[in-house]
Coordinates of C-alpha atoms and ligand atoms in Angstrom, one line a residue:
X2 CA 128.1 102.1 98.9
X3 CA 124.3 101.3 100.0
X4 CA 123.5 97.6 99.3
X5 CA 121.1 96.8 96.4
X6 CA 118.4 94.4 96.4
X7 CA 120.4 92.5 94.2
X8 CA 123.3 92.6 96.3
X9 CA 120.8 91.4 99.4
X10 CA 119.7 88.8 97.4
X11 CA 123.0 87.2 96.1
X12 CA 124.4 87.3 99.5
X13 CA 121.3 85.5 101.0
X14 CA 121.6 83.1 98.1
X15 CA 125.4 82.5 99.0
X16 CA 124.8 82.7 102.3
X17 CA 122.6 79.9 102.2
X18 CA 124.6 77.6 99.2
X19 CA 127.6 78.1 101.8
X20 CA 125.3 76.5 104.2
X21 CA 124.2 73.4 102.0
X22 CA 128.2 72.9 100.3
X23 CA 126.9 73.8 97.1
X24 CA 129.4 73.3 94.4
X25 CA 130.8 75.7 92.4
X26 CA 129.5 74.5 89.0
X27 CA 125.8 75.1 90.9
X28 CA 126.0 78.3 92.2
X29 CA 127.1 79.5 89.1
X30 CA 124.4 78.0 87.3
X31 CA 121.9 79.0 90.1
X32 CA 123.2 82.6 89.8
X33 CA 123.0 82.9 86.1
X34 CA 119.7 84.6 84.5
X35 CA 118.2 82.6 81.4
X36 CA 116.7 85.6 79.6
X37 CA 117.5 89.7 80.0
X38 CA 115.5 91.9 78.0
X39 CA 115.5 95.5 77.9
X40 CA 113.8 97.9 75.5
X41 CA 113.0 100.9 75.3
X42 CA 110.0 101.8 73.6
X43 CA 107.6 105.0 72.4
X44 CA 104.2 105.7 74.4
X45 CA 101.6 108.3 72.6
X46 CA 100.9 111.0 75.1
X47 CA 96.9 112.6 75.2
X48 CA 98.3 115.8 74.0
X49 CA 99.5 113.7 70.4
X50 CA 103.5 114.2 72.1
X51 CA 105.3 111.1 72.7
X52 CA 107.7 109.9 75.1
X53 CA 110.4 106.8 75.3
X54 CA 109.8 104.8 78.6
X55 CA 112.4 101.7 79.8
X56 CA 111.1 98.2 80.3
X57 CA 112.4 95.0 81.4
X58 CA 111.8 91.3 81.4
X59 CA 114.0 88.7 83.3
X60 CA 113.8 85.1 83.1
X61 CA 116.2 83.6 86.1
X62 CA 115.6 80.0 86.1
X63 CA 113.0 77.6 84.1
X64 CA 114.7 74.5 85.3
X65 CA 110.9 73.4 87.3
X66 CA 108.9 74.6 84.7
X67 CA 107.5 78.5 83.0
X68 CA 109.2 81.8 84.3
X69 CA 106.6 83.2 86.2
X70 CA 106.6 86.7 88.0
X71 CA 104.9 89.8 88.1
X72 CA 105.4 93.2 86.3
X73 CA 105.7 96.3 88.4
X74 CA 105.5 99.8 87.6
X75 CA 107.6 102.0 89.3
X76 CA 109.8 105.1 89.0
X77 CA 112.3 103.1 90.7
X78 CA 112.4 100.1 88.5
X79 CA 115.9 99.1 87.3
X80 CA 118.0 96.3 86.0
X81 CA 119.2 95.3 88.8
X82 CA 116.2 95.4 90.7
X83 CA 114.0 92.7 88.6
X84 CA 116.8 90.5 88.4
X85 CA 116.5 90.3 92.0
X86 CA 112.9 89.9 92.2
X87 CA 112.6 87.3 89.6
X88 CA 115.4 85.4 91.2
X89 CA 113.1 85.8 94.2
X90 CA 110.3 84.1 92.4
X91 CA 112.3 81.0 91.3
X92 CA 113.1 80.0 94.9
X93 CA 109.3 81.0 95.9
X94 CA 107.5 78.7 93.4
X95 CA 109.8 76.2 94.4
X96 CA 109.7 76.7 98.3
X97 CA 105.9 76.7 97.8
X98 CA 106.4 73.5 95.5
X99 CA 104.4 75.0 92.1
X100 CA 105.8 73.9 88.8
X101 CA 107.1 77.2 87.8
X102 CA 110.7 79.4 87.0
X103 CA 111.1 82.3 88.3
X104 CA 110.5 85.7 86.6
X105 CA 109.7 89.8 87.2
X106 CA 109.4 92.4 84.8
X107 CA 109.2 96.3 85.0
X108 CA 108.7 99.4 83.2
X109 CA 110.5 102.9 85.0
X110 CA 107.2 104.7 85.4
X111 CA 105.0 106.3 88.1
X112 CA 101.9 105.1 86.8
X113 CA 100.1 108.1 88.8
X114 CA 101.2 110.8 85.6
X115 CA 99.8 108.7 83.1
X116 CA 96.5 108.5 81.9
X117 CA 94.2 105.7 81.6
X118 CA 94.3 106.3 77.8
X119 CA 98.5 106.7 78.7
X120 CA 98.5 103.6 80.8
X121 CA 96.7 101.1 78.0
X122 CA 99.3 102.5 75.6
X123 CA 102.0 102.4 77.7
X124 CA 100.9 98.6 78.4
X125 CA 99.9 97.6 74.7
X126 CA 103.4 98.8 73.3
X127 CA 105.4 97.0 76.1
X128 CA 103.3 93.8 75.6
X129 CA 104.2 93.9 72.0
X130 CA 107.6 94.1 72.6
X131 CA 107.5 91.2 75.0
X132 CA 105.6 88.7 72.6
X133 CA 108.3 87.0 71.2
X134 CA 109.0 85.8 75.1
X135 CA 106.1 85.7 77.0
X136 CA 103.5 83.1 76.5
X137 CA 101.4 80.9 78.7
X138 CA 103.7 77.8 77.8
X139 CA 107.0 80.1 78.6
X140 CA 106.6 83.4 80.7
X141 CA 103.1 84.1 82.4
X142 CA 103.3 87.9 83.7
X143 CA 101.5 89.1 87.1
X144 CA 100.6 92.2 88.6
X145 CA 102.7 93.5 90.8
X146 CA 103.5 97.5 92.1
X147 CA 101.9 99.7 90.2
X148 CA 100.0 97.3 88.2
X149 CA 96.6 95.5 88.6
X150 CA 93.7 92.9 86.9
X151 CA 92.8 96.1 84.0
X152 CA 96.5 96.0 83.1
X153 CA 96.9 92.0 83.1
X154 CA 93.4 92.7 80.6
X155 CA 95.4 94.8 78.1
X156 CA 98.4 92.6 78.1
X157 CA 96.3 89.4 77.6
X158 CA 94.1 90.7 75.0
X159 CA 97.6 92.3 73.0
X160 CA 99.0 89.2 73.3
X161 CA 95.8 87.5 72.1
X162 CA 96.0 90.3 69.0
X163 CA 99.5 89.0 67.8
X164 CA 98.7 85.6 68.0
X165 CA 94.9 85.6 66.4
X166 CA 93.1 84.3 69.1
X167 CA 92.4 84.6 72.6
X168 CA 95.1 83.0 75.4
X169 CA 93.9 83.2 78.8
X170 CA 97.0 81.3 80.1
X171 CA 99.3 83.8 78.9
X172 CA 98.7 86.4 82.3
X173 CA 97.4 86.0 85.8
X174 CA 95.8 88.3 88.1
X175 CA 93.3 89.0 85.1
X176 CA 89.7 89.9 86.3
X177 CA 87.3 87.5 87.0
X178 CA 85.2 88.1 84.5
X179 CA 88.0 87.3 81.7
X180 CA 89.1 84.1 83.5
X181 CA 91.0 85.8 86.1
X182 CA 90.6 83.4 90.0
X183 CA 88.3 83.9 92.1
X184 CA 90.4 85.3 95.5
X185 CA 93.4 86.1 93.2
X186 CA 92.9 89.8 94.3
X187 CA 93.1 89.4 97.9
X188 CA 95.3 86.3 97.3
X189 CA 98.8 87.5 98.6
X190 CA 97.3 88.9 101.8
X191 CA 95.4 85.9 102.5
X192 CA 98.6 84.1 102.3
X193 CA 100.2 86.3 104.8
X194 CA 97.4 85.5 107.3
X195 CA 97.6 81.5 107.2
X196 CA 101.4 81.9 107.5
X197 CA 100.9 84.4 110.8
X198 CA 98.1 82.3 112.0
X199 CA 99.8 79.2 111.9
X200 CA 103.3 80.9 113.1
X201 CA 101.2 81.5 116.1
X202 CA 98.9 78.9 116.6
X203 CA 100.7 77.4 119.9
X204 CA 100.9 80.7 121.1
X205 CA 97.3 81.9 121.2
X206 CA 96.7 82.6 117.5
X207 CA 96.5 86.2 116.2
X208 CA 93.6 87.1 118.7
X209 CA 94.6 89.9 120.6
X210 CA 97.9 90.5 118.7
X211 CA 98.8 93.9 117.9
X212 CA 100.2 94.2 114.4
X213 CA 101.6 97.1 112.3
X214 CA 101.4 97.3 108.8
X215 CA 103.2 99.0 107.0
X216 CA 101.8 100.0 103.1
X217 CA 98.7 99.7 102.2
X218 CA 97.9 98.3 98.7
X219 CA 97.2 95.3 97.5
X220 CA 99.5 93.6 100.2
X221 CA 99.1 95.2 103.3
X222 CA 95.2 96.8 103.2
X223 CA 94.3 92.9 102.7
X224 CA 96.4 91.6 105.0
X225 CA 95.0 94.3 107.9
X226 CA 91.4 93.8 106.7
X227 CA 91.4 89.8 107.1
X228 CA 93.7 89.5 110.2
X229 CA 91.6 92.5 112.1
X230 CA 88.5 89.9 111.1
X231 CA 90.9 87.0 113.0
X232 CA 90.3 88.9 116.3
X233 CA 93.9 90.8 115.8
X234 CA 94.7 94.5 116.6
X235 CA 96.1 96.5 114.3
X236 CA 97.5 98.8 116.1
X237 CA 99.2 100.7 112.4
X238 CA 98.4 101.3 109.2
X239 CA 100.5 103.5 106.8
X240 CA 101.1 104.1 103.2
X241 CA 104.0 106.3 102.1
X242 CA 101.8 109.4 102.9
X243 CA 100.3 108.6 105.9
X244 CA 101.1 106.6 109.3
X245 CA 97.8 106.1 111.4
X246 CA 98.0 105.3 115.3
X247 CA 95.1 103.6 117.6
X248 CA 96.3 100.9 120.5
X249 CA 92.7 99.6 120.5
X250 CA 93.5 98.9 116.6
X251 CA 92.9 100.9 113.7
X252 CA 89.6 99.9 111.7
X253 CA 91.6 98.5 108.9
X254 CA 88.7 96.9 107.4
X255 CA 86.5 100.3 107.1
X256 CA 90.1 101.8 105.6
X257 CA 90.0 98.9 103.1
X258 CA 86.7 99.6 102.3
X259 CA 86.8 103.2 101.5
X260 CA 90.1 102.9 99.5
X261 CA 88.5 100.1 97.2
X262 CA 86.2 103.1 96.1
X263 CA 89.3 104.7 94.7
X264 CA 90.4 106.9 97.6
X265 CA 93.5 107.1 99.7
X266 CA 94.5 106.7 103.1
X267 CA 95.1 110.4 103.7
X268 CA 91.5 111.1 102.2
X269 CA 90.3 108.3 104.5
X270 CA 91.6 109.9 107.5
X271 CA 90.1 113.4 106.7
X272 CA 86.9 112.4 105.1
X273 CA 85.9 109.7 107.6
X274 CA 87.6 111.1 110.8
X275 CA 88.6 107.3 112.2
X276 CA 88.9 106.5 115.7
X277 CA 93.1 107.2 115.0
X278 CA 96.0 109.5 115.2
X279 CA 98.8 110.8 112.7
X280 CA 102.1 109.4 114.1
X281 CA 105.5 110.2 112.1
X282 CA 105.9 107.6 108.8
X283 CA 109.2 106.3 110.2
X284 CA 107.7 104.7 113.6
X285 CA 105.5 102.1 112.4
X286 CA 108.1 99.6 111.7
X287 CA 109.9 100.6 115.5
X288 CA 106.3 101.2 117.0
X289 CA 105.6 98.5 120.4
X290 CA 103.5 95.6 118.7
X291 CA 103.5 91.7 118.4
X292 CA 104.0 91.8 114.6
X293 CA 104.9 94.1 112.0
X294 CA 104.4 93.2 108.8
X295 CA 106.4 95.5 106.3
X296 CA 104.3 94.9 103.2
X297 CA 105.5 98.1 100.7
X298 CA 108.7 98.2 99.5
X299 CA 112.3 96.5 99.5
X300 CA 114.9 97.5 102.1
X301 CA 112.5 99.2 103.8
X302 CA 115.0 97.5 107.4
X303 CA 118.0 98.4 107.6
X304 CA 121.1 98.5 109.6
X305 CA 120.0 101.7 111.0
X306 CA 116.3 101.0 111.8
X307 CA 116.9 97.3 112.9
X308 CA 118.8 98.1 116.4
X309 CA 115.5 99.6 117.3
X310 CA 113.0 97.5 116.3
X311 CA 110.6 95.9 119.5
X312 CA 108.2 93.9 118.0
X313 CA 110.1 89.9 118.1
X314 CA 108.4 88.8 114.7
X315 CA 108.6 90.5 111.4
X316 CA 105.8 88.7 108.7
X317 CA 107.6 90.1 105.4
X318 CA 104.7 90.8 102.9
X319 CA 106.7 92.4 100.1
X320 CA 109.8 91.1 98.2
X321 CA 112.8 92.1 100.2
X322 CA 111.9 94.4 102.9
X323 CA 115.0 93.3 104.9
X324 CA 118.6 94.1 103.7
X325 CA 121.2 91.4 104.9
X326 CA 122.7 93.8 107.8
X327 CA 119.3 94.0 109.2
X328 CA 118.9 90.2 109.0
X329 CA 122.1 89.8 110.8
X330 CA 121.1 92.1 113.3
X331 CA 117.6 90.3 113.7
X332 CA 119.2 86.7 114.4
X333 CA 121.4 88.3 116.7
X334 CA 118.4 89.9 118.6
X335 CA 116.2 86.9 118.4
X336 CA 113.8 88.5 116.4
X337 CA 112.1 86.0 113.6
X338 CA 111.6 86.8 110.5
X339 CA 108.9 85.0 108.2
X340 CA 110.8 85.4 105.0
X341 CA 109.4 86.8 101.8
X342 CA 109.7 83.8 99.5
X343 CA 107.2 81.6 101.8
X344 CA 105.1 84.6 103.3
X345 CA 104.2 86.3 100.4
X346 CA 103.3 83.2 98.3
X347 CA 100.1 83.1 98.4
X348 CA 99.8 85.5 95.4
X349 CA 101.7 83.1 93.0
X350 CA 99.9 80.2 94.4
X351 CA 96.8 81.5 93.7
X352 CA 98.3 82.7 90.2
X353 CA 99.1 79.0 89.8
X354 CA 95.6 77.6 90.5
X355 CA 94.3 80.7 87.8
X356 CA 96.5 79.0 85.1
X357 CA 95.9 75.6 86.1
X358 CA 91.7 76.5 85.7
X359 CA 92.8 78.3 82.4
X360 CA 94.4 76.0 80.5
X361 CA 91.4 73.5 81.6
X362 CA 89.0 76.4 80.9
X363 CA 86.9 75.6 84.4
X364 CA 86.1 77.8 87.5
X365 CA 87.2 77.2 91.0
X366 CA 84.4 78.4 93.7
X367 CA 86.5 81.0 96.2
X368 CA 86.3 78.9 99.1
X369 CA 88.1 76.1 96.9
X370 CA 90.8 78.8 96.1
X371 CA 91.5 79.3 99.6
X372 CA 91.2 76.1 101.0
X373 CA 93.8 75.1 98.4
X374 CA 95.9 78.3 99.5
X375 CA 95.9 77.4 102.8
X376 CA 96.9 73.8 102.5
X377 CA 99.8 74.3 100.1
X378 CA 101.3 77.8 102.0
X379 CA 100.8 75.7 105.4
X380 CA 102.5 73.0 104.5
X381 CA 105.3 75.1 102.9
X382 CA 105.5 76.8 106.2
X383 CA 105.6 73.2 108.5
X384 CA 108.4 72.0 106.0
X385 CA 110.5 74.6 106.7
X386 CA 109.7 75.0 110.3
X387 CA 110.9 71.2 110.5
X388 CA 114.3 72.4 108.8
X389 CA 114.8 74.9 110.9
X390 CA 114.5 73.2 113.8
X391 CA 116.4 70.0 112.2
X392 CA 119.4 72.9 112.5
X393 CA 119.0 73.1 116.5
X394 CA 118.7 77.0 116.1
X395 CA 121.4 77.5 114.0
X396 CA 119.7 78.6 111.2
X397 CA 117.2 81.7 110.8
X398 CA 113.2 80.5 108.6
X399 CA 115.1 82.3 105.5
X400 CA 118.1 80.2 105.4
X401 CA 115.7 77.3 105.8
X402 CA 113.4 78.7 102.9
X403 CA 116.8 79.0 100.9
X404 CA 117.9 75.3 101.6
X405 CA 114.5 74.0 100.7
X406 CA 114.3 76.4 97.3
X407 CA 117.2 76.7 96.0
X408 CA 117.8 72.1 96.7
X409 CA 114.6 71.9 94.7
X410 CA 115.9 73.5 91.7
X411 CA 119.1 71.9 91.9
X412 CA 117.4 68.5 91.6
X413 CA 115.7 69.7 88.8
X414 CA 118.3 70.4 86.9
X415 CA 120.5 67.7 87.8
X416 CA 117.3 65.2 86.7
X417 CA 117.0 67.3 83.5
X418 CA 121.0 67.6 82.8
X419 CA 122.5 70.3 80.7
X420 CA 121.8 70.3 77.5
X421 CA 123.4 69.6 75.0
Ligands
LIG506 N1 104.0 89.8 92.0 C1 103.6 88.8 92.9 C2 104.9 88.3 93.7 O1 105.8 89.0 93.8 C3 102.9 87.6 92.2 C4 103.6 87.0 91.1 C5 102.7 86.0 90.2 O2 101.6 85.8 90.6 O3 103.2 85.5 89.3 O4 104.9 87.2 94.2

């Protein structure tokens, strides 16, 4: 049977709480999920048809404070799936040391079929369904795959509708003009470039590093676009259509540029005619680079994939792009992994600083927002260099993200006690 994300993630939890002694009565409560919503709900099609669609909400732990998470929307969206990713979030806001639970929602949908007029309604009815537990005291949603700022609009201003007034608190990731962060948008990929830049800062910096990205939304086009500005070559860029080769670097920037018009890679390549060449989809994350930065989808390395692997660091920009054989296989090679939960926190970070300046109602300049970024995600990523190396080797940056997450929530809970 092919592992799960969920499976990957419970293993690297016990993994890690085998590491620490955890007792029993811990892991159980650490593995247990708060809240599991499903519905299943009626969209209005354009052609006055209608069709059910199947969303979820998990909250997996609220022991430091509201669930927090994204929503994704994706045809492979499952049960399983955001019970793993908002597990994921609980040990990220905690390694990263922001008062929040952990939390992920999805509906199964490829949000390319739909309409806009589709999409609102789609977003509207699945908001309404979700009142009675989101809330910008209790669950604060997020974009995440296949969602963006107009969608976190729509479910802050449904939300707003049930309630009789307008709550900015209640989402993150909104736009800017309705009280949405400045540098929320490019937050996530901004954090993946302190952590790299920092990771290699007594080894020449990114200058000159050649780096392979693989996806390229939100995640990776940023990512490629800011460390290409740092002086670094990327060498790749692909999305799931198209894999684009130049060892002088690809101009990820330009690529960035064209796609924020509403176009996509493939059109860039045939419109533009870069300075590049097609390679096959599957080589980018084997190609001969410094870095590669898997910033798409989950399980993306695998026992099959991770025997060939050259480049020794992997930065991991989206949420599980390693299953646990490939881990295994990457300690045993001496390849490092920047794990997930600290290298992709700079989007819930940022989502943090946009619900701090909502509930004060006050603006943050950019430069504030990423000078706050890169002081909290740096210091997340010193704290658990020092445990790592407090381990003499033994232990891999993700068990030493683990340790530092998962202790943080146990205090929490054993300072708040169980209730009754
Ligand atoms: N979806 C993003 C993540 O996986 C951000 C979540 C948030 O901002 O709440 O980290």
């Amino acid at each position: 049977m092919t592992e799960s994300m969920l499976d990957t993630v419970l293993s690297q939890f016990h993994q890690a709480a085998d590491q620490l002694g955890l007792s029993d009565d811990h892991r159980e409560t650490m593995t247990a999920f708060k809240t599991v919503f499903h519905t299943q709900f009626p969209v209005a099609r354009d052609d006055g048809s209608f069709d059910i669609f199947e969303g979820y909400r998990v909250h997996h732990n609220v022991a430091r404070g509201p669930a927090k998470g994204g929503i994704r929307y994706a045809p492979m969206v499952s049960l399983d799936e955001v019970k793993a990713l908002a597990m994921l979030m609980t040990w990220k806001s905690a390694v990263v040391n922001i008062p929040f639970g952990g939390a992920k929602g999805g509906v199964i949908v490829d949000p390319a079929t739909l309409s806009t007029n589709e999409l609102r309604n789609l977003t509207r009815r699945f908001t309404t369904e979700m009142v009675p537990i989101i809330g910008p005291d209790s669950d604060i949603p997020a974009p995440d795959m296949g969602t963006n700022a107009q969608v976190m609009a729509w479910i802050m201003d449904t939300y707003s509708m049930a309630r009789g007034y307008t709550v900015p608190g209640v989402v993150t990731g909104k736009p800017v003009s309705l009280g949405g962060s400045a540098g929320r948008q490019d937050a996530t990929g901004r954090g993946l470039s302190y952590v790299l830049q920092e990771h290699l800062r007594d080894s020449g910096g990114v200058q000159g590093k050649r780096i392979a990205v693989q996806g390229f939304g939100n995640v990776g086009s940023v990512v490629a676009k800011l460390l290409q500005q740092e002086g670094a070559l990327i060498t790749y860029i692909a999305d799931k259509d198209i894999a684009l080769h130049n060892p002088a670097g690809v101009d990820a920037g330009a690529a960035a540029a064209y796609l924020a018009q509403g176009h996509s890679l493939p059109q860039w390549y045939e419109d533009q005619h870069p300075a590049c060449d097609p390679v096959p989809l599957d080589s980018v994350l084997i190609a001969d680079v410094d870095v590669i930065v898997p910033a798409a989808i989950e399980h993306v390395l695998t026992e099959e994939n991770a025997g060939l692997v050259k480049a020794p660091l992997v930065l991991e920009g989206a949420n599980g792009p390693t299953s646990q054989g490939a881990d295994a296989i990457f300690k045993e090679r001496g390849i490092t992994v920047i794990p997930d939960i600290l290298a992709n926190a700079g989007g819930v970070t940022v989502s943090y600083f946009e619900w701090v300046q909502a509930r004060q109602y006050v603006r943050w300049t950019e430069e504030r927002v990423n000078e706050e970024l890169r002081r909290l995600i740096t210091s997340a990523y010193q704290t658990i260099c020092a445990r790592q190396q407090s381990s003499r080797g033994q232990a891999t940056l993700r068990d030493a993200a683990s340790w530092i997450g998962i202790e943080r929530v146990v205090e929490a809970t054993e300072l708040r006690g169980i209730f009754p």
